Amino acid sequence: MRTTKSIDGQVSVIGLGAMGIALAEAFLKDGYKTTVWNRSSEKANGLIKQGAIRASNLSEAVSASPAIIVCVLNYQVVQDLLYPLGSMLSGKVLINLTNGTPGEARELAAWAAEQRAMYLDGGIMAVPPMIGKPESLVLYSGSQDAFQMQQQLLSSLGTSKYLGQDSGMASLYDLSLLSSMYGMFAGFLQAAALVGSAQVKASEFTPLIIDWVAAMLHTLPDLARQIDSGNYRDKVVSNLGMQSVAFVNILRASQEQGIGTDLMVPLKILMDKGVEMGHSADDISSLIRLVRNPSI
Ligand SMILES: NC(=O)c1ccc[n+]([C@@H]2O[C@H](COP(=O)([O-])OP(=O)(O)OC[C@H]3O[C@@H](n4cnc5c(N)ncnc54)[C@H](OP(=O)(O)O)[C@@H]3O)[C@@H](O)[C@H]2O)c1
């Protein structure tokens, strides 16, 4: 808990959706003088009760603090909100935690540089209730000076990881991690629908999924090594040829049970292509060639 509130102990949070509120609460909890602004101003009410200061407009929010945190729906909204403010951001540290692409982050960084603002892009690898806890990982890239200046402030949000001066890197890491999460969600939905077709409750089956996925996570370092070396036959225990035959049974069983196959078909297409290309004896890691270059 911070006890002193120096000039550096001030932060403005723009965007008070589920995530922005959690960010502002974490700063308030650590004693920062926190100014907040949201399009729908009533969302600030709970934070005001906790000691936040309500900015009556965006300019007021930006002038209030040296560090400006932005967390809104997407980059279009970030641009719509910030671009009209222009040079008001001069001398500020702009920390954008809105989800977007590396290209969008680099474009915003270039604009911020024109306004003489320091820019840090961030990717939040956490859901709002995790914010402030060590397991909340926030990735940053962009101005190293900005990161160093605001490191203590940012530590209120959880664990910080700085990925270098290319502003696009935080987003690239963020979206790559989200890709692995959505792959898991896709498999989970298929599994729940498959067992559900025999009236097995998802909550009854899920502990088995958790144990199975946890066991299979241990295969990832081997697959990663194969991807990095390009040697997809290194210590293969489940070759692609075998996997592609077994995988068809997921599709066939889904059809038999009257459920959809849309989530699984794209992987089947890649597996078939991989086998056609001669990767039968390789591991599933060999499919990276098709993911990297879909026109093969
Ligand atoms: N929630 C999560 O689990 C999570 C996790 C990691 C990252 N994120 C990222 O954090 C960002 C915010 O997520 P969230 O969960 O806070 O979303 P949310 O609850 O849907 O809130 C969206 C925010 O964007 C604002 N907004 C949307 N359209 C706007 C517009 N045209 N003009 C001005 N403000 C606008 C909303 O203002 P109003 O209140 O006025 O609508 C609100 O403050 C997103 O980029 C999201 O991908 C979220």
Short mmCIF file of C-alpha atoms and ligand atoms in Angstrom, two decimals:
data_model
loop_
_atom_site.label_atom_id
_atom_site.label_comp_id
_atom_site.label_asym_id
_atom_site.label_seq_id
_atom_site.Cartn_x
_atom_site.Cartn_y
_atom_site.Cartn_z
CA MET A 1 0.00 0.00 0.00
CA ARG A 2 1.47 3.38 -1.00
CA THR A 3 1.31 5.99 1.69
CA THR A 4 2.79 9.02 -0.11
CA LYS A 5 1.19 10.61 -3.12
CA SER A 6 3.89 12.43 -5.06
CA ILE A 7 3.35 13.98 -8.48
CA ASP A 8 4.25 10.56 -9.87
CA GLY A 9 1.46 9.10 -7.77
CA GLN A 10 -1.17 10.35 -10.18
CA VAL A 11 -2.83 8.41 -12.94
CA SER A 12 -5.80 8.90 -15.24
CA VAL A 13 -7.85 5.95 -16.45
CA ILE A 14 -9.86 6.41 -19.64
CA GLY A 15 -12.47 3.72 -20.24
CA LEU A 16 -14.41 2.17 -17.40
CA GLY A 17 -15.70 -1.09 -18.77
CA ALA A 18 -15.17 -4.23 -16.71
CA MET A 19 -11.40 -3.98 -17.25
CA GLY A 20 -10.99 -0.22 -16.83
CA ILE A 21 -12.84 -0.35 -13.50
CA ALA A 22 -10.54 -3.15 -12.29
CA LEU A 23 -7.45 -1.14 -13.35
CA ALA A 24 -8.68 2.00 -11.57
CA GLU A 25 -9.53 0.01 -8.43
CA ALA A 26 -6.00 -1.44 -8.36
CA PHE A 27 -4.46 2.05 -8.54
CA LEU A 28 -6.81 3.37 -5.83
CA LYS A 29 -5.98 0.41 -3.60
CA ASP A 30 -2.27 1.29 -3.88
CA GLY A 31 -2.90 4.92 -2.95
CA TYR A 32 -2.63 6.57 -6.37
CA LYS A 33 -4.59 9.73 -7.01
CA THR A 34 -6.78 8.30 -9.76
CA THR A 35 -8.76 10.42 -12.19
CA VAL A 36 -11.32 8.55 -14.27
CA TRP A 37 -13.36 9.19 -17.39
CA ASN A 38 -15.85 7.06 -19.28
CA ARG A 39 -18.29 7.80 -22.10
CA SER A 40 -21.14 6.61 -19.86
CA SER A 41 -20.21 8.61 -16.78
CA GLU A 42 -22.38 6.60 -14.36
CA LYS A 43 -19.86 3.75 -14.56
CA ALA A 44 -17.50 5.93 -12.50
CA ASN A 45 -19.92 6.10 -9.53
CA GLY A 46 -18.51 3.08 -7.68
CA LEU A 47 -14.94 4.33 -8.17
CA ILE A 48 -15.81 7.82 -6.90
CA LYS A 49 -17.03 6.19 -3.67
CA GLN A 50 -13.60 4.53 -3.43
CA GLY A 51 -11.82 7.89 -3.77
CA ALA A 52 -11.41 8.36 -7.54
CA ILE A 53 -11.80 11.80 -9.10
CA ARG A 54 -14.35 12.13 -11.90
CA ALA A 55 -13.11 14.06 -14.92
CA SER A 56 -16.01 15.90 -16.51
CA ASN A 57 -14.49 15.47 -19.95
CA LEU A 58 -11.63 13.75 -21.71
CA SER A 59 -9.35 16.82 -21.77
CA GLU A 60 -9.71 17.14 -18.01
CA ALA A 61 -8.75 13.46 -17.61
CA VAL A 62 -5.65 13.90 -19.77
CA SER A 63 -4.49 17.09 -18.04
CA ALA A 64 -4.94 15.61 -14.56
CA SER A 65 -2.00 13.15 -14.56
CA PRO A 66 1.39 12.49 -16.12
CA ALA A 67 0.40 8.87 -16.89
CA ILE A 68 -2.71 8.16 -18.97
CA ILE A 69 -4.07 4.62 -19.09
CA VAL A 70 -6.53 3.87 -21.89
CA CYS A 71 -8.61 0.71 -21.90
CA VAL A 72 -11.60 0.80 -24.24
CA LEU A 73 -13.25 -1.60 -26.66
CA ASN A 74 -10.84 -1.32 -29.62
CA TYR A 75 -8.33 0.93 -31.37
CA GLN A 76 -11.01 2.68 -33.40
CA VAL A 77 -12.44 3.98 -30.14
CA VAL A 78 -8.92 4.88 -28.89
CA GLN A 79 -8.31 6.92 -32.04
CA ASP A 80 -11.75 8.56 -31.95
CA LEU A 81 -11.13 9.63 -28.36
CA LEU A 82 -7.46 10.64 -28.46
CA TYR A 83 -6.81 12.04 -31.94
CA PRO A 84 -8.90 15.19 -31.38
CA LEU A 85 -6.80 15.93 -28.25
CA GLY A 86 -3.57 16.08 -30.26
CA SER A 87 -0.77 17.98 -28.54
CA MET A 88 -2.56 17.93 -25.16
CA LEU A 89 -0.73 14.62 -24.77
CA SER A 90 2.67 16.29 -25.11
CA GLY A 91 4.94 15.24 -22.23
CA LYS A 92 2.53 12.55 -21.04
CA VAL A 93 3.11 8.83 -20.83
CA LEU A 94 0.31 7.21 -22.80
CA ILE A 95 -0.25 3.57 -21.84
CA ASN A 96 -2.80 1.88 -24.05
CA LEU A 97 -4.11 -1.44 -22.70
CA THR A 98 -6.81 -1.83 -25.34
CA ASN A 99 -6.72 -5.07 -27.33
CA GLY A 100 -5.61 -4.63 -30.94
CA THR A 101 -3.14 -5.70 -33.60
CA PRO A 102 0.62 -5.01 -33.76
CA GLY A 103 0.00 -2.72 -36.77
CA GLU A 104 -2.56 -0.68 -34.83
CA ALA A 105 -0.14 -0.37 -31.90
CA ARG A 106 2.67 0.87 -34.19
CA GLU A 107 0.34 3.37 -35.85
CA LEU A 108 -0.76 4.75 -32.49
CA ALA A 109 2.87 4.89 -31.32
CA ALA A 110 3.81 6.94 -34.39
CA TRP A 111 0.91 9.32 -33.74
CA ALA A 112 1.89 9.62 -30.06
CA ALA A 113 5.48 10.45 -31.07
CA GLU A 114 4.15 13.26 -33.28
CA GLN A 115 2.35 14.64 -30.21
CA ARG A 116 5.61 14.32 -28.20
CA ALA A 117 4.02 11.77 -25.88
CA MET A 118 5.84 8.65 -24.69
CA TYR A 119 3.94 5.53 -25.75
CA LEU A 120 3.65 2.12 -24.18
CA ASP A 121 1.39 -0.53 -25.61
CA GLY A 122 0.08 -3.22 -23.30
CA GLY A 123 -1.63 -6.59 -23.47
CA ILE A 124 -3.52 -7.73 -20.41
CA MET A 125 -3.28 -11.48 -19.87
CA ALA A 126 -5.90 -11.56 -17.12
CA VAL A 127 -9.60 -11.15 -16.50
CA PRO A 128 -10.78 -8.23 -14.35
CA PRO A 129 -10.99 -10.10 -10.99
CA MET A 130 -7.31 -11.09 -11.39
CA ILE A 131 -6.04 -7.50 -11.77
CA GLY A 132 -3.64 -6.57 -8.97
CA LYS A 133 -2.73 -10.16 -8.22
CA PRO A 134 0.68 -11.62 -9.16
CA GLU A 135 -0.97 -14.04 -11.63
CA SER A 136 -2.22 -11.07 -13.63
CA LEU A 137 0.42 -10.70 -16.36
CA VAL A 138 0.53 -7.47 -18.33
CA LEU A 139 2.81 -7.36 -21.38
CA TYR A 140 4.31 -4.04 -22.45
CA SER A 141 6.26 -2.82 -25.47
CA GLY A 142 7.26 0.59 -26.76
CA SER A 143 9.18 3.35 -25.01
CA GLN A 144 11.67 1.86 -22.56
CA ASP A 145 11.92 5.19 -20.75
CA ALA A 146 8.16 5.21 -20.28
CA PHE A 147 8.22 1.67 -18.93
CA GLN A 148 11.00 2.46 -16.48
CA MET A 149 9.33 5.69 -15.34
CA GLN A 150 5.99 4.01 -14.73
CA GLN A 151 7.15 0.58 -13.61
CA GLN A 152 6.04 1.12 -10.03
CA LEU A 153 2.61 2.37 -11.09
CA LEU A 154 2.20 -0.58 -13.44
CA SER A 155 3.18 -3.05 -10.73
CA SER A 156 -0.19 -2.26 -9.10
CA LEU A 157 -1.82 -4.21 -11.94
CA GLY A 158 0.09 -7.46 -11.34
CA THR A 159 3.23 -8.81 -12.97
CA SER A 160 4.73 -6.65 -15.72
CA LYS A 161 6.78 -8.00 -18.64
CA TYR A 162 8.53 -5.58 -20.99
CA LEU A 163 9.08 -6.92 -24.51
CA GLY A 164 11.21 -4.23 -26.12
CA GLN A 165 10.91 -0.98 -28.06
CA ASP A 166 8.79 -2.28 -30.96
CA SER A 167 5.32 -1.19 -29.82
CA GLY A 168 3.73 -4.07 -31.72
CA MET A 169 5.32 -6.83 -29.65
CA ALA A 170 2.94 -6.72 -26.65
CA SER A 171 0.00 -7.16 -28.99
CA LEU A 172 1.75 -9.92 -30.95
CA TYR A 173 2.42 -11.86 -27.73
CA ASP A 174 -1.07 -11.14 -26.44
CA LEU A 175 -2.82 -12.39 -29.59
CA SER A 176 -0.53 -15.43 -29.78
CA LEU A 177 -1.43 -16.36 -26.21
CA LEU A 178 -5.11 -15.75 -26.94
CA SER A 179 -4.82 -18.06 -29.98
CA SER A 180 -3.77 -20.90 -27.72
CA MET A 181 -6.61 -20.09 -25.33
CA TYR A 182 -9.24 -20.05 -28.08
CA GLY A 183 -7.93 -23.36 -29.42
CA MET A 184 -8.57 -24.78 -25.96
CA PHE A 185 -12.05 -23.22 -25.79
CA ALA A 186 -12.90 -24.69 -29.22
CA GLY A 187 -11.90 -28.17 -28.04
CA PHE A 188 -13.81 -27.68 -24.80
CA LEU A 189 -17.01 -26.73 -26.64
CA GLN A 190 -16.73 -29.77 -28.93
CA ALA A 191 -16.11 -32.05 -25.94
CA ALA A 192 -19.05 -30.61 -23.98
CA ALA A 193 -21.35 -31.04 -26.98
CA LEU A 194 -20.13 -34.58 -27.66
CA VAL A 195 -20.62 -35.91 -24.12
CA GLY A 196 -23.70 -33.71 -23.78
CA SER A 197 -25.27 -35.62 -26.68
CA ALA A 198 -25.45 -38.55 -24.22
CA GLN A 199 -26.90 -36.31 -21.46
CA VAL A 200 -23.59 -36.07 -19.60
CA LYS A 201 -23.44 -32.68 -17.88
CA ALA A 202 -20.54 -30.42 -18.89
CA SER A 203 -19.73 -29.73 -15.23
CA GLU A 204 -19.56 -33.48 -14.57
CA PHE A 205 -17.16 -34.04 -17.48
CA THR A 206 -14.97 -30.95 -17.09
CA PRO A 207 -12.68 -32.33 -14.33
CA LEU A 208 -11.63 -35.06 -16.79
CA ILE A 209 -10.90 -32.41 -19.44
CA ILE A 210 -8.82 -30.41 -16.98
CA ASP A 211 -6.68 -33.43 -16.08
CA TRP A 212 -6.32 -34.47 -19.73
CA VAL A 213 -5.38 -31.03 -20.99
CA ALA A 214 -2.93 -30.61 -18.09
CA ALA A 215 -1.28 -33.93 -19.01
CA MET A 216 -1.07 -32.96 -22.69
CA LEU A 217 0.47 -29.57 -21.90
CA HIS A 218 3.71 -31.45 -21.24
CA THR A 219 3.96 -32.26 -24.96
CA LEU A 220 4.26 -28.59 -25.94
CA PRO A 221 8.01 -28.13 -25.23
CA ASP A 222 8.77 -31.13 -27.52
CA LEU A 223 6.56 -29.73 -30.28
CA ALA A 224 8.18 -26.32 -29.82
CA ARG A 225 11.65 -27.84 -30.16
CA GLN A 226 10.59 -29.59 -33.38
CA ILE A 227 9.17 -26.33 -34.74
CA ASP A 228 12.35 -24.40 -33.91
CA SER A 229 14.66 -27.03 -35.42
CA GLY A 230 12.47 -27.93 -38.41
CA ASN A 231 13.07 -31.59 -37.51
CA TYR A 232 9.49 -32.84 -37.06
CA ARG A 233 10.63 -36.48 -36.62
CA ASP A 234 12.60 -35.83 -33.46
CA LYS A 235 11.24 -38.21 -30.75
CA VAL A 236 7.84 -38.78 -32.40
CA VAL A 237 5.46 -40.82 -30.25
CA SER A 238 2.19 -39.94 -32.02
CA ASN A 239 2.76 -39.58 -35.73
CA LEU A 240 0.55 -37.40 -37.89
CA GLY A 241 -0.63 -40.32 -40.05
CA MET A 242 -2.06 -42.09 -37.00
CA GLN A 243 -3.49 -38.85 -35.58
CA SER A 244 -5.23 -37.95 -38.85
CA VAL A 245 -6.99 -41.35 -38.89
CA ALA A 246 -8.09 -41.03 -35.23
CA PHE A 247 -9.16 -37.42 -35.73
CA VAL A 248 -11.70 -38.46 -38.39
CA ASN A 249 -13.49 -40.38 -35.65
CA ILE A 250 -14.18 -37.12 -33.79
CA LEU A 251 -15.97 -35.87 -36.89
CA ARG A 252 -17.77 -39.17 -37.48
CA ALA A 253 -18.86 -39.45 -33.84
CA SER A 254 -20.08 -35.85 -33.86
CA GLN A 255 -22.17 -36.58 -36.96
CA GLU A 256 -23.51 -39.82 -35.44
CA GLN A 257 -24.50 -37.94 -32.29
CA GLY A 258 -26.12 -35.17 -34.35
CA ILE A 259 -23.79 -32.34 -33.35
CA GLY A 260 -21.73 -29.89 -35.40
CA THR A 261 -18.19 -30.34 -36.68
CA ASP A 262 -17.38 -26.74 -37.67
CA LEU A 263 -14.81 -26.28 -34.92
CA MET A 264 -12.90 -29.42 -35.87
CA VAL A 265 -13.03 -29.44 -39.70
CA PRO A 266 -10.27 -26.83 -40.22
CA LEU A 267 -7.75 -28.99 -38.35
CA LYS A 268 -8.83 -32.07 -40.33
CA ILE A 269 -8.18 -30.16 -43.57
CA LEU A 270 -4.66 -29.27 -42.41
CA MET A 271 -3.98 -32.83 -41.26
CA ASP A 272 -5.03 -34.27 -44.64
CA LYS A 273 -2.84 -31.74 -46.45
CA GLY A 274 0.09 -32.57 -44.14
CA VAL A 275 -0.28 -36.29 -44.87
CA GLU A 276 -0.49 -35.58 -48.65
CA MET A 277 2.74 -33.57 -48.34
CA GLY A 278 4.53 -36.59 -46.84
CA HIS A 279 4.39 -35.68 -43.15
CA SER A 280 2.73 -38.98 -42.04
CA ALA A 281 5.73 -40.09 -40.02
CA ASP A 282 6.28 -36.63 -38.57
CA ASP A 283 4.73 -35.17 -35.45
CA ILE A 284 1.72 -32.84 -35.58
CA SER A 285 4.23 -29.98 -35.23
CA SER A 286 4.88 -30.40 -38.99
CA LEU A 287 1.52 -28.68 -39.66
CA ILE A 288 3.27 -25.40 -38.73
CA ARG A 289 4.47 -25.34 -42.34
CA LEU A 290 0.86 -25.05 -43.54
CA VAL A 291 -0.08 -22.54 -40.87
CA ARG A 292 2.92 -20.38 -41.75
CA ASN A 293 2.28 -20.64 -45.47
CA PRO A 294 -1.37 -21.39 -46.30
CA SER A 295 -0.68 -21.20 -50.05
CA ILE A 296 1.55 -24.34 -50.06
N1 LIG B 1 -12.66 -8.13 -19.78
C1 LIG B 1 -11.65 -8.96 -20.02
O1 LIG B 1 -11.64 -10.14 -19.62
C2 LIG B 1 -10.42 -8.47 -20.76
C3 LIG B 1 -9.21 -9.17 -20.62
C4 LIG B 1 -8.07 -8.69 -21.28
C5 LIG B 1 -8.17 -7.59 -22.11
N2 LIG B 1 -9.39 -6.95 -22.25
C6 LIG B 1 -9.43 -5.81 -23.16
O2 LIG B 1 -9.71 -4.61 -22.43
C7 LIG B 1 -10.45 -3.70 -23.25
C8 LIG B 1 -11.71 -3.29 -22.49
O3 LIG B 1 -12.45 -4.47 -22.18
P1 LIG B 1 -13.67 -4.46 -21.15
O4 LIG B 1 -13.82 -5.83 -20.64
O5 LIG B 1 -13.52 -3.32 -20.21
O6 LIG B 1 -14.86 -4.13 -22.18
P2 LIG B 1 -16.30 -3.55 -21.84
O7 LIG B 1 -16.70 -3.88 -20.45
O8 LIG B 1 -17.18 -3.96 -22.97
O9 LIG B 1 -16.07 -1.96 -21.91
C9 LIG B 1 -15.81 -1.31 -23.13
C10 LIG B 1 -15.32 0.08 -22.85
O10 LIG B 1 -15.13 0.76 -24.10
C11 LIG B 1 -15.92 1.95 -24.10
N3 LIG B 1 -16.42 2.25 -25.43
C12 LIG B 1 -16.90 1.36 -26.34
N4 LIG B 1 -17.28 2.04 -27.47
C13 LIG B 1 -17.00 3.34 -27.24
C14 LIG B 1 -17.13 4.52 -28.01
N5 LIG B 1 -17.62 4.49 -29.27
N6 LIG B 1 -16.75 5.71 -27.46
C15 LIG B 1 -16.25 5.75 -26.21
N7 LIG B 1 -16.08 4.67 -25.41
C16 LIG B 1 -16.46 3.47 -25.93
C17 LIG B 1 -17.07 1.63 -23.16
O11 LIG B 1 -17.70 2.84 -22.76
P3 LIG B 1 -19.24 2.78 -22.25
O12 LIG B 1 -19.18 2.26 -20.85
O13 LIG B 1 -19.69 4.18 -22.37
O14 LIG B 1 -19.97 1.84 -23.20
C18 LIG B 1 -16.31 0.94 -22.04
O15 LIG B 1 -15.61 1.86 -21.26
C19 LIG B 1 -10.76 -4.45 -24.56
O16 LIG B 1 -9.85 -4.07 -25.56
C20 LIG B 1 -10.56 -5.92 -24.17
O17 LIG B 1 -10.22 -6.75 -25.27
C21 LIG B 1 -10.49 -7.35 -21.59
#
